[in-house]
Coordinates of C-alpha atoms in Angstrom, one line a residue:
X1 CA 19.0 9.8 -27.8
X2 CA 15.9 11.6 -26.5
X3 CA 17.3 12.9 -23.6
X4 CA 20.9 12.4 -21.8
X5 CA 21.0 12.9 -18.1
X6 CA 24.8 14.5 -17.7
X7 CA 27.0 14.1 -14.9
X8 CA 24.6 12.7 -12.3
X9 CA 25.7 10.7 -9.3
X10 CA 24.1 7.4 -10.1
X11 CA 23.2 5.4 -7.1
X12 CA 21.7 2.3 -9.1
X13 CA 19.3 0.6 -6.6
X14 CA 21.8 -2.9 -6.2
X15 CA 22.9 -1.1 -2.9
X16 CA 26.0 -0.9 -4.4
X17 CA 28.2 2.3 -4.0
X18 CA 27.7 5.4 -6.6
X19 CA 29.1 6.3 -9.0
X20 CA 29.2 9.8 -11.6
X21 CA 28.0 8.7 -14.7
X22 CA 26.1 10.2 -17.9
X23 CA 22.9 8.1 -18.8
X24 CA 21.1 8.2 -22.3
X25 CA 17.7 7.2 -22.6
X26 CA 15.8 6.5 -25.7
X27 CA 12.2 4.9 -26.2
X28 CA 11.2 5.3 -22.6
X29 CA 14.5 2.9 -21.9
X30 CA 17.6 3.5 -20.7
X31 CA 20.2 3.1 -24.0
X32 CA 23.5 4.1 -22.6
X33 CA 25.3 4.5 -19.3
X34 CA 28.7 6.4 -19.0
X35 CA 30.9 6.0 -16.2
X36 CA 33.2 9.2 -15.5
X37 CA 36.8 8.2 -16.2
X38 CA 35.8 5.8 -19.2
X39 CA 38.2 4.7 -21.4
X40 CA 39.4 6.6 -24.0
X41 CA 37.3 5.9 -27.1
X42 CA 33.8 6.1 -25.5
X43 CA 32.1 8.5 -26.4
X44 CA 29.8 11.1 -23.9
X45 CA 26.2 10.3 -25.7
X46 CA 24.1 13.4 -27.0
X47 CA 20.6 13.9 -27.3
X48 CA 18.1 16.1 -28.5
X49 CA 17.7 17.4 -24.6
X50 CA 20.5 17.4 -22.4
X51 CA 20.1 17.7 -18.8
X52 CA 22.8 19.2 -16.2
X53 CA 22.2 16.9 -13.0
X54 CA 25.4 18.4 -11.5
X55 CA 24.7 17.8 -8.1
X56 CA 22.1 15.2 -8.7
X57 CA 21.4 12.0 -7.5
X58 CA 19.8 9.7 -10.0
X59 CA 17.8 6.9 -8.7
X60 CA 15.0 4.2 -10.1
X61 CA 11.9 5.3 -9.5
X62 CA 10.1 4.4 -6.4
X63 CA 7.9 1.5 -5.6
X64 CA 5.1 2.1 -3.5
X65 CA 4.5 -1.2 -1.9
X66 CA 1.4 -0.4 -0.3
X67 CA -1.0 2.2 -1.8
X68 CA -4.4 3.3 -1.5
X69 CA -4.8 5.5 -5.1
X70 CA -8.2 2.9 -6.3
X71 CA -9.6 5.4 -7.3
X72 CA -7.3 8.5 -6.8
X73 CA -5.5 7.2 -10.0
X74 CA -8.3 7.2 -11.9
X75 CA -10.5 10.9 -10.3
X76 CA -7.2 12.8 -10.2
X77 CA -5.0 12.9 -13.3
X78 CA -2.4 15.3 -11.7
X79 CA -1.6 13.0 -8.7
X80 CA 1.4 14.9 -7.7
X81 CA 0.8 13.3 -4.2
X82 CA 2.8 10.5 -5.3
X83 CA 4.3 12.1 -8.6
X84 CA 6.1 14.6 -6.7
X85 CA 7.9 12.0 -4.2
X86 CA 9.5 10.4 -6.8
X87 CA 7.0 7.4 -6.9
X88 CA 6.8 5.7 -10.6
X89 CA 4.8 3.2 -9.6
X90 CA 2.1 2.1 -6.4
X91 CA 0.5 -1.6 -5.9
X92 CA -3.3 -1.1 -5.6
X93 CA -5.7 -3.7 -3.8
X94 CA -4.4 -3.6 -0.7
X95 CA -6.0 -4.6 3.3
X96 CA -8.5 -7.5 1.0
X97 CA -10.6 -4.4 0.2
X98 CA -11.2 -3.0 -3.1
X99 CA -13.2 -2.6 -6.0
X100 CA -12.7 -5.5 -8.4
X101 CA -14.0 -8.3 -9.2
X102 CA -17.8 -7.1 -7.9
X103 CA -21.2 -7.7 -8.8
X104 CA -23.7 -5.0 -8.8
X105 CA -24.8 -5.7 -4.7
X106 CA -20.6 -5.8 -3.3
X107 CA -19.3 -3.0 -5.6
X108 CA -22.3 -0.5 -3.8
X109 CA -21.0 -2.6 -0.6
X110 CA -17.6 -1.8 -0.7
X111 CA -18.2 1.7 -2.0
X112 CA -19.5 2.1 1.5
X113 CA -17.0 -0.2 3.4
X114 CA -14.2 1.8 2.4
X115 CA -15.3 5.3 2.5
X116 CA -13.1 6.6 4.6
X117 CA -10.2 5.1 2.3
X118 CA -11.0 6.3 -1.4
X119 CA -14.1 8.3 -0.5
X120 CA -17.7 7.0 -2.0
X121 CA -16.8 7.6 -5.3
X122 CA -19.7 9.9 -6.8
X123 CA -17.3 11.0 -9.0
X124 CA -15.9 7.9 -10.6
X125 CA -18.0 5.9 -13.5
X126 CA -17.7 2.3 -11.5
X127 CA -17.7 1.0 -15.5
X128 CA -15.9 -2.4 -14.7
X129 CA -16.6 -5.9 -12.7
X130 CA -13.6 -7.7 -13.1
X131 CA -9.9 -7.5 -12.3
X132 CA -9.2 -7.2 -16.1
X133 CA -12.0 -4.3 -17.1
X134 CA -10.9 -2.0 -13.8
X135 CA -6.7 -2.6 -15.3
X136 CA -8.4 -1.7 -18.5
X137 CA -10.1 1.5 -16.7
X138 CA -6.8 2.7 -15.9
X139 CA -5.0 2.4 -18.9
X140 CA -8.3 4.2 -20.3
X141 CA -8.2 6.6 -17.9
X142 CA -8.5 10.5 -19.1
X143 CA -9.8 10.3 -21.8
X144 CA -7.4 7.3 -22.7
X145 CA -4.3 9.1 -21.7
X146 CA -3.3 6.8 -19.0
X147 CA -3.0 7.6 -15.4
X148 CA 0.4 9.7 -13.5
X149 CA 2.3 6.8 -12.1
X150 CA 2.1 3.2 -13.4
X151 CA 0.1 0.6 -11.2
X152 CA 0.1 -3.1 -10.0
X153 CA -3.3 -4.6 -7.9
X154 CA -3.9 -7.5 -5.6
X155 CA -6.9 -9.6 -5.9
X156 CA -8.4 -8.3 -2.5
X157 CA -9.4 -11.5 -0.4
X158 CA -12.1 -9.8 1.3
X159 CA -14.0 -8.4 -1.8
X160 CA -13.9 -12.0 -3.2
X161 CA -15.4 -13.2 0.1
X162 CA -18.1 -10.7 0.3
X163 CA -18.7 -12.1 -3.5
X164 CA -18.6 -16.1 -2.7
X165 CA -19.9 -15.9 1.0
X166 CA -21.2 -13.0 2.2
X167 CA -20.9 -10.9 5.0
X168 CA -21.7 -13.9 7.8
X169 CA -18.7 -15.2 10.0
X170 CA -18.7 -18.8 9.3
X171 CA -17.0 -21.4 7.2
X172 CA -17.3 -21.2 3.7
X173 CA -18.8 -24.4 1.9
X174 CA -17.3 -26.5 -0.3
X175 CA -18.6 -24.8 -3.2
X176 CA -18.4 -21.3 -2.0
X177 CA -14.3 -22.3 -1.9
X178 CA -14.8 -23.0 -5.5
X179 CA -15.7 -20.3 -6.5
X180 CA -13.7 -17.8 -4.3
X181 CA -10.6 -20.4 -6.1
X182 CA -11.5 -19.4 -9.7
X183 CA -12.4 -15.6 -9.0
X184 CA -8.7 -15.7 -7.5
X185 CA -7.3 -17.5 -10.6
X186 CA -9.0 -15.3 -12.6
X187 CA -7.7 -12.0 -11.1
X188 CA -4.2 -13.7 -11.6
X189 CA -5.2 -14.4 -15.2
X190 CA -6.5 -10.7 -16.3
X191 CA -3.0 -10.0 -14.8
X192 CA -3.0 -9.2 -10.8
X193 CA 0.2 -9.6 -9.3
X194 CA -0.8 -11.3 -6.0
X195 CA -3.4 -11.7 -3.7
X196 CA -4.4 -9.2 -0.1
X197 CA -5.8 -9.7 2.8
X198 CA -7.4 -7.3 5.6
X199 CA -7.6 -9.8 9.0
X200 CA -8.9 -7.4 10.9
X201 CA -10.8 -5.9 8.1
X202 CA -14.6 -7.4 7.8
X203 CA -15.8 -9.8 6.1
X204 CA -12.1 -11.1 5.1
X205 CA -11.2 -11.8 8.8
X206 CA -14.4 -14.1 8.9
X207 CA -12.1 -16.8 6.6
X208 CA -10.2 -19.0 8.9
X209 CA -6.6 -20.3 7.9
X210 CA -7.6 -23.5 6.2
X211 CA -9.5 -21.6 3.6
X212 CA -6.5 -19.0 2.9
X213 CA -4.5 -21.5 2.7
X214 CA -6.4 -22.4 -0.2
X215 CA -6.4 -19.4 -1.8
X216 CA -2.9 -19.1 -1.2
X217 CA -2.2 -21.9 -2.6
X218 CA -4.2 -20.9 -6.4
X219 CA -1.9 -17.8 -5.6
X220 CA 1.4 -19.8 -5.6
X221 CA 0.2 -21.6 -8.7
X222 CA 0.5 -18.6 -10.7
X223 CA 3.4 -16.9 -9.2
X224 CA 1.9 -14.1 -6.9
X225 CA 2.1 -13.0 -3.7
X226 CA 0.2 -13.1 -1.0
X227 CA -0.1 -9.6 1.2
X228 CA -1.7 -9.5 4.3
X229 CA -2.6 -7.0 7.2
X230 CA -2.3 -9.9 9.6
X231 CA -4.7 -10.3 12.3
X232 CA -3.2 -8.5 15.0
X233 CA -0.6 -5.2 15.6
X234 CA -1.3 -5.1 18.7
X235 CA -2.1 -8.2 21.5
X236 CA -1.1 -11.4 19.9
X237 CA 1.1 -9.7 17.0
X238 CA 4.2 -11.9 17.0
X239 CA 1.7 -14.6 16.8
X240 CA 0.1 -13.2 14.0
X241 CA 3.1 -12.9 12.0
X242 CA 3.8 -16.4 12.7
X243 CA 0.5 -17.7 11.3
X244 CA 1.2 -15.6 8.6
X245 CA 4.3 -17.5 8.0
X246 CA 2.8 -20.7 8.6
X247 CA 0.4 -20.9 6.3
X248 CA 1.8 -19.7 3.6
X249 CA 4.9 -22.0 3.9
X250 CA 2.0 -25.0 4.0
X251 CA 0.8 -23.3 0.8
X252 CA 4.1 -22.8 -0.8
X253 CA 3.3 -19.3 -1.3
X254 CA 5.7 -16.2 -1.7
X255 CA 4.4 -13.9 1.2
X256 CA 4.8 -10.0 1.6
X257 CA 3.7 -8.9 5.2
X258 CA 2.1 -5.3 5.3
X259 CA 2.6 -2.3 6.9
X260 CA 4.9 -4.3 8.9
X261 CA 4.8 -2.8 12.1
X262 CA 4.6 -3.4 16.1
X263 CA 2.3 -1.2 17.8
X264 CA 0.7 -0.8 21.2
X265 CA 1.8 -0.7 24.4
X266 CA 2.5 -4.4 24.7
X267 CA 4.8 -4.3 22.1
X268 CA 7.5 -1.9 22.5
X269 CA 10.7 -2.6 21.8
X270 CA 9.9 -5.8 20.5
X271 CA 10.4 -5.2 17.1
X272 CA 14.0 -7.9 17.4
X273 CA 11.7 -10.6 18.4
X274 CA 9.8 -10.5 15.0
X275 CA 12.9 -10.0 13.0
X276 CA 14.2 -13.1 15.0
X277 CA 11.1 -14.8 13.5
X278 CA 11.3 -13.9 9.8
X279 CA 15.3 -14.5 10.1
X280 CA 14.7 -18.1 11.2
X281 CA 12.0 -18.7 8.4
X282 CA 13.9 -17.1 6.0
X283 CA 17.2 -19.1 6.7
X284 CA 15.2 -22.2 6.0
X285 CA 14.0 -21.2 2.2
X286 CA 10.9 -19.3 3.2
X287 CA 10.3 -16.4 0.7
X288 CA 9.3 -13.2 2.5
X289 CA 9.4 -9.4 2.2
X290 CA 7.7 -7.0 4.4
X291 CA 7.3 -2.9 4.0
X292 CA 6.6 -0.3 6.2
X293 CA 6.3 3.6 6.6
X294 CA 8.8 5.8 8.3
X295 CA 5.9 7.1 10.9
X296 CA 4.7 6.1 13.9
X297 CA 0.8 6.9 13.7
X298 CA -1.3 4.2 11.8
X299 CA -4.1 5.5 9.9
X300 CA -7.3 3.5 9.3
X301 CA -11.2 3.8 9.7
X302 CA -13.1 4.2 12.9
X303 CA -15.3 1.6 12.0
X304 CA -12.8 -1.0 12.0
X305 CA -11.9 -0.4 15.2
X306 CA -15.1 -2.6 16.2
X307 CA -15.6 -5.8 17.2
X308 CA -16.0 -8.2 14.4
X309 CA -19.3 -9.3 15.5
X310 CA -20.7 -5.9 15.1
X311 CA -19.6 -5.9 11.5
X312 CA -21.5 -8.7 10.6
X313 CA -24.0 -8.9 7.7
X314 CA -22.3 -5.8 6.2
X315 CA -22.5 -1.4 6.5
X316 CA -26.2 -1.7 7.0
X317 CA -26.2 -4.3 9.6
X318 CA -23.5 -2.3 11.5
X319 CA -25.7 1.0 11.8
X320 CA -28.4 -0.9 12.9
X321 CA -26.5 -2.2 15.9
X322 CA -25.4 1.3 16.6
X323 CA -28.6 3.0 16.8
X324 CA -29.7 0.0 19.3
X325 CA -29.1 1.4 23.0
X326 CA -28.3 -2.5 24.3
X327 CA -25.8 -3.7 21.3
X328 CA -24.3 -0.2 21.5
X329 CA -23.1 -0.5 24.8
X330 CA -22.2 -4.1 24.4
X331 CA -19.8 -2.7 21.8
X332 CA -18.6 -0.3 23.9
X333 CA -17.7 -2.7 26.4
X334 CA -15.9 -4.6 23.7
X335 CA -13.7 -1.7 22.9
X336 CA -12.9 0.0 26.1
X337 CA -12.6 -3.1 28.6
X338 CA -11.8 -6.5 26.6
X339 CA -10.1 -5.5 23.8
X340 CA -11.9 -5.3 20.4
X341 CA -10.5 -7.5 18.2
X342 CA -10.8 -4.8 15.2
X343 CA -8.5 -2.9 17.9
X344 CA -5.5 -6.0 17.7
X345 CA -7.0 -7.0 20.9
X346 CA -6.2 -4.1 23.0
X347 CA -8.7 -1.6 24.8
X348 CA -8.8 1.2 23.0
X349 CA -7.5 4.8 24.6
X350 CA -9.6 7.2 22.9
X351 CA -7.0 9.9 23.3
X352 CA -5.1 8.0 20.6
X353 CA -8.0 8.8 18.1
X354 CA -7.3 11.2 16.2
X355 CA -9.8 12.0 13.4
X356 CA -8.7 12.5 9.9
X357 CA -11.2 13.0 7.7
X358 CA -15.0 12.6 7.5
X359 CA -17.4 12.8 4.4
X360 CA -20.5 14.7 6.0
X361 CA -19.7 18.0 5.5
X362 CA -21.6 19.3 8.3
X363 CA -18.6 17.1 10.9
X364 CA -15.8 19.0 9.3
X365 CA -15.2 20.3 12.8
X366 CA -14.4 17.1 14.4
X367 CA -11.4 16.8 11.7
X368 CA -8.3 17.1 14.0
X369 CA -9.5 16.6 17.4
X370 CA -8.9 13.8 19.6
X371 CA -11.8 11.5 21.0
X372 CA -13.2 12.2 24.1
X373 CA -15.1 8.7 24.1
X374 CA -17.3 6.5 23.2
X375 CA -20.4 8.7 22.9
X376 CA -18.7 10.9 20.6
X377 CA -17.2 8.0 18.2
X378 CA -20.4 6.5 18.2
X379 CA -22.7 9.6 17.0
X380 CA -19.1 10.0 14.4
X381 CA -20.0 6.6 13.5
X382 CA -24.1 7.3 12.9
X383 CA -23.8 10.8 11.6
X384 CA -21.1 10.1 9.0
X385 CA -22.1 6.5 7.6
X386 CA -19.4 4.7 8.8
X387 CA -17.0 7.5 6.4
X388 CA -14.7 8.8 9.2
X389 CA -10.9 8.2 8.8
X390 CA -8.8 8.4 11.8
X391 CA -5.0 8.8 13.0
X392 CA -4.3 5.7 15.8
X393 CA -1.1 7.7 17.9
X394 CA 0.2 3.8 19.2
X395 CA 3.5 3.0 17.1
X396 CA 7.2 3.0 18.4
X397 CA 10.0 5.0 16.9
X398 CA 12.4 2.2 18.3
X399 CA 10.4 -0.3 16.7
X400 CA 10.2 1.8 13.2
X401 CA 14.2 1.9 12.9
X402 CA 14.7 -1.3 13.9
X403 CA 12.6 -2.9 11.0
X404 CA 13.7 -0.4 8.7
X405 CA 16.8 -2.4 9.0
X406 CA 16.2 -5.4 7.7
X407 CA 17.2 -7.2 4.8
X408 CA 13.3 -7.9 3.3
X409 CA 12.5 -4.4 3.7
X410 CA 10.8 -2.8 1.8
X411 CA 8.8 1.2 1.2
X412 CA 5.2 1.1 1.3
X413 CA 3.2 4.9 2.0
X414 CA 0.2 2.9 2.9
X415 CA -1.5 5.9 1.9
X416 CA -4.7 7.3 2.5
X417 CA -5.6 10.2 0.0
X418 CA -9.1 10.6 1.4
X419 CA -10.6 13.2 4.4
X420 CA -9.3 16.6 5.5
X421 CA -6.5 15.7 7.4
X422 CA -4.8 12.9 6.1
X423 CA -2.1 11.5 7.9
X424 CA 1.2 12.9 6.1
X425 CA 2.7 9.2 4.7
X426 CA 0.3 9.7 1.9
X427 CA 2.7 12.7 1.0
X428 CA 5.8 12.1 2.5
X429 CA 7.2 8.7 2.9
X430 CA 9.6 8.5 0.3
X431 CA 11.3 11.8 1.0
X432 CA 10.8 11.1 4.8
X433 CA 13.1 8.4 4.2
X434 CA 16.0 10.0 2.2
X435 CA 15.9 13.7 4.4
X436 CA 15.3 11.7 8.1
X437 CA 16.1 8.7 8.1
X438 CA 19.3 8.8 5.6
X439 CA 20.7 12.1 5.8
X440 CA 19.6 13.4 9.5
X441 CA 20.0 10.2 11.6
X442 CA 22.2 7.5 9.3
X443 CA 19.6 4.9 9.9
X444 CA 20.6 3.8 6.7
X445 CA 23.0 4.7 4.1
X446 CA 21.7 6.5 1.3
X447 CA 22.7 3.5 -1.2
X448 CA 20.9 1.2 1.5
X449 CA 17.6 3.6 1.2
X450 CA 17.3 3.3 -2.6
X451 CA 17.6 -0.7 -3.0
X452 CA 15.2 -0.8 -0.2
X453 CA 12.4 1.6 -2.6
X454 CA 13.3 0.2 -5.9
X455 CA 15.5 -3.1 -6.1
X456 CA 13.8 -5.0 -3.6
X457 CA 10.1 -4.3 -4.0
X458 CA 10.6 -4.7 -8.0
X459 CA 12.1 -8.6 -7.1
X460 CA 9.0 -9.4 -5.5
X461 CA 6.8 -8.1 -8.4
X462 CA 9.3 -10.0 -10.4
X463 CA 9.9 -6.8 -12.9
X464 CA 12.8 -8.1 -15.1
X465 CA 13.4 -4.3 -15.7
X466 CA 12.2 -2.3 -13.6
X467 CA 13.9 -1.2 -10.5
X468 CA 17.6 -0.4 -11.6
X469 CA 19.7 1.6 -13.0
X470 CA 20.7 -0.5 -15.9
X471 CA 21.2 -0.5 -20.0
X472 CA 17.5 -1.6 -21.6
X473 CA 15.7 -0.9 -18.0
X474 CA 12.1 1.2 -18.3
X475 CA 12.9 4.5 -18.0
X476 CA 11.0 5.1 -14.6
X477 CA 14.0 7.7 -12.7
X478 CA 14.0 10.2 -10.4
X479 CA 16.4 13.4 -9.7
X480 CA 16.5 15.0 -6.0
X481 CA 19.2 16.8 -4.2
X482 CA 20.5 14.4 -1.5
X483 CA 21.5 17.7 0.4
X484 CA 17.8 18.9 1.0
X485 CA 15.6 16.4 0.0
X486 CA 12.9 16.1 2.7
X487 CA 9.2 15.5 3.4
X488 CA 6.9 18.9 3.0
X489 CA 4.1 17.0 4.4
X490 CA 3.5 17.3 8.7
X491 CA 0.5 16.2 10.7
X492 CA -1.2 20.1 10.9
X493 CA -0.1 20.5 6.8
X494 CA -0.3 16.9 5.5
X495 CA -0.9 17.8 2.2
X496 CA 2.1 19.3 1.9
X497 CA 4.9 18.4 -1.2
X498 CA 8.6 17.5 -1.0
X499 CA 11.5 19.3 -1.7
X500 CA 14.6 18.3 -3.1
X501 CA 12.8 16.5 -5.9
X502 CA 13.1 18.2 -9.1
X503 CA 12.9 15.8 -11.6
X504 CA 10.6 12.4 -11.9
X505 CA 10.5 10.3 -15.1
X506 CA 8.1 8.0 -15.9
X507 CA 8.9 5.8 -19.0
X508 CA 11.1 8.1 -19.9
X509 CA 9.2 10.8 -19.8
X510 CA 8.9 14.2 -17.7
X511 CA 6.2 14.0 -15.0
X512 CA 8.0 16.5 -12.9
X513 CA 9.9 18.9 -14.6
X514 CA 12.4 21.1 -12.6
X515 CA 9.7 20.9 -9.3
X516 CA 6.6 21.6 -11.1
X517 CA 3.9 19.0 -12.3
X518 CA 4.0 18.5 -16.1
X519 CA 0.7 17.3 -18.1
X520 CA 2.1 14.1 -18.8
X521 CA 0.1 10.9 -18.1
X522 CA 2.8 8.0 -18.6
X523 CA 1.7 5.2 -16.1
X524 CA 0.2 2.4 -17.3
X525 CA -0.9 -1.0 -15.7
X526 CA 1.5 -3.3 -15.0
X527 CA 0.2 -6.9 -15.3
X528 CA 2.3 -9.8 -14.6
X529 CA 2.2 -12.3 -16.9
X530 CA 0.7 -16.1 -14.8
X531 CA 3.3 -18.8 -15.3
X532 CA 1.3 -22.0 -16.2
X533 CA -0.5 -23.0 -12.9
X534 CA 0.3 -25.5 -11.2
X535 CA -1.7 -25.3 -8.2
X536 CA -5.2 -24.7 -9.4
X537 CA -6.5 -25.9 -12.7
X538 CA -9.9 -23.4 -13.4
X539 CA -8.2 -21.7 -16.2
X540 CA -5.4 -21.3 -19.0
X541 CA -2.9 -18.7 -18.1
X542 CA -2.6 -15.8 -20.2
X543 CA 0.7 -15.1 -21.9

């Protein structure tokens, strides 16, 4: 064996109880598993490295549903933002924004859409157009060495708009649909794993259901997913979820809802009403899973908190209507007394804004304060090219437990690497989980927890071995002390690492080693392989 793990406290990600076992690993797979008390006769395996986990608890890796590393993965080979928590593997694409497929004119577009996300990207060598070549980037990455953690994408929904349509809020045409049909299939080809969607996110919340349905449907045809940040977390949210659940039941589509939260004012303490809803579609054969993060804070651009008009026709055309006196205050209007729709319908309270980062070095200062008003966010807005990142202080601890429950729940960091100040997901969800919400308030049990980060997110990427602690599984495991794991990361030191996380393996191999960040680049891409379609015939799948 390459390396036996001895006397670790196995809790195997079924959600069923531990157990003290020895586990062998060998070719980046799991070879042997050794259950204290065996019977006589079998053997305790040796390798040529044996590690003492005494006190250990050994757990698949995590599965960062929702992750913003685009290009973090690919400027950054140490990564020990999500290394260090234990995370083997993020799924990329996310919010219908990212950076493949493109052209020429929407790759320099979402460069600057998404600033405040993954940064411009001066430092990155944009070298691909398609879903395929940027998978191939990463595999590439460093000098071919791969990247930290392995990585999954979604065909964003919005970046294949911007490519078929535009930037204009209307309908697309027949043959616009077409084409926004096979750029889907073909993402799904090269190897995507599903499809995302930003609804409050320009210029995907310009495509009205009829048309995702569509796409949903080319989706379903190939065995994806479809991911969206829904069109409201705030006013109208439950009825967001719902359409979200309508239409992908019309298009027979597996659906994974987002950051799954209820936020606002309005919606306190309703978190049982949209379980009530996903209960009743699940009970009748729908297939849903949903993740969220164990914070309340969102975290998201200060551009998108404007009204979808103003976002119209793209970054350019949105500066433009800032620097106009007359169209800024109608904005203004928009966002402080009916409700922006970028805002989930609900007048903004600037004293929820915090900022989180910005890219002109010359507003560092701003980073951490609160929003005095509109005056301020707009000259934020001019002066930093639509870069800034901002903290929204609107969730609902009551609301974040209660989901956390559920049976379709999943992890998901949702986070943001980019800006001064990030908000502290990025770097602590996963322990934030196991130290909080396991061991300090019994939210869930700790067995609960794991299948929750690793069973469950690996069935909806259909990973046949990935995910549990099993004989011929990948190798992807992590080691932490159940006694003192616990996030590092807080809102005045975000960038903080865990504790209580000494060990992370990715395929087998040592990514963390005894707390520290090894050299290792072990992650890979993982594609999933199409089934034939049987939705949408533009293409053969790939086996």
């Amino acid at each position: 064996m390459d390396l036996v793990i001895r006397d670790a406290e196995v809790v195997d990600g079924t959600g069923g109880p531990s157990y003290r076992a020895d586990v062998a690993i060998a070719g980046g797979r799991i070879a042997a598993i050794v259950q204290e008390g065996a019977a006589a006769g079998c053997q305790r395996p040796t390798g040529r490295r044996v590690l003492d986990a005494e006190g250990l608890v050994l757990s698949p890796g995590f599965i960062d549903m929702h992750a913003h590393s685009d290009l973090a993965l690919l400027r950054d080979p140490d990564h020990s933002a999500k290394a260090a928590q234990g995370v083997t593997l993020e799924v990329l694409g996310q919010d219908g924004l990212s950076y493949a497929p493109v052209d020429d004119r929407t790759l320099a577009q979402v460069r600057t859409a998404i600033t405040g996300w993954n940064g411009y990207g001066e430092d990155v060598d944009f070298d691909w157009r398609t879903v395929g070549e940027y998978l191939d980037r990463l595999d590439g990455a460093h000098g071919g060495r791969g990247i930290a953690v392995n990585a999954a994408y979604l065909i964003p929904q919005g970046t294949v708009r911007m490519l078929a349509v535009g930037w204009e809020d209307r309908a697309a045409t027949g043959a616009e649909l077409d084409r926004m049909r096979r750029l889907v299939a073909e993402g799904l080809e090269q190897g995507a794993v599903g499809m995302s969607s930003g609804l409050t996110y320009t210029p995907g919340m310009y495509a009205p259901d009829s048309e995702l349905t569509e796409l949903c449907r080319v989706v379903a045809g190939y065995g994806g997913y479809y991911c969206p940040h829904h069109r409201s977390y705030g006013a109208g949210a439950l009825e967001a979820y719902e359409e979200m659940v309508r239409l992908t039941r019309d298009a027979g589509c597996a659906l994974h809802l987002a950051h799954a939260t209820m936020n606002f004012g309005v919606n306190e303490g309703r978190a049982p009403e949209l379980l009530a809803l996903l209960d009743g579609a699940l009970d009748a054969g729908a297939d849903i899973s949903l993740d969220t993060y164990p914070y309340t804070p969102g975290c998201t651009t200060l551009v998108a908190l404007l009204p979808s008009w103003a976002s119209e026709g793209g970054p350019g055309a949105v500066l433009a209507r800032l620097r106009d006196e007359e169209t800024a205050e109608r904005i203004r209007h928009h966002l402080e007394v009916t409700g922006s729709d970028g805002c989930h319908g609900v007048p903004v309270d600037w004293h929820t804004i915090e900022i989180a980062g910005v890219t002109a070095p010359g507003l560092a200062g701003f980073t951490g304060r609160r929003l005095d008003g509109w005056a301020t966010a707009r000259r934020l807005l001019l002066d930093d090219r639509l870069g800034t990142t901002i903290l929204q202080h609107v969730g609902h601890e009551e609301n974040v437990r209660t989901i956390m429950r559920h049976r379709v729940h999943t992890g998901g960091s949702d986070g943001i690497l980019q800006g001064l100040k990030p908000h502290p997901r990025a770097y602590g969800t996963f322990p934030e989980y196991l130290g909080r919400y396991v061991r300090e308030l019994g939210v869930l049990s700790l067995e609960e927890c794991v299948a929750h980060l690793t069973s469950r997110p690996a069935a909806r990427l259909r990973l046949p071995d990935r995910g549990r602690i099993r004989e011929g599984f990948v190798a992807d495991l992590v080691l932490f002390d159940p006694e003192t794991v616990a996030s590092g990361a807080t809102y005045t030191a975000p960038r903080t690492l865990p504790v209580g996380i000494p060990h992370v393996l990715v395929d087998g191999r040592f990514v963390i080693e005894d707390g520290r960040r090894t050299d290792t680049l072990a992650g890979r891409t993982i594609r999933r392989t199409p089934v034939p379609p049987r939705a949408f015939t533009g293409g053969a799948a790939r086996r």
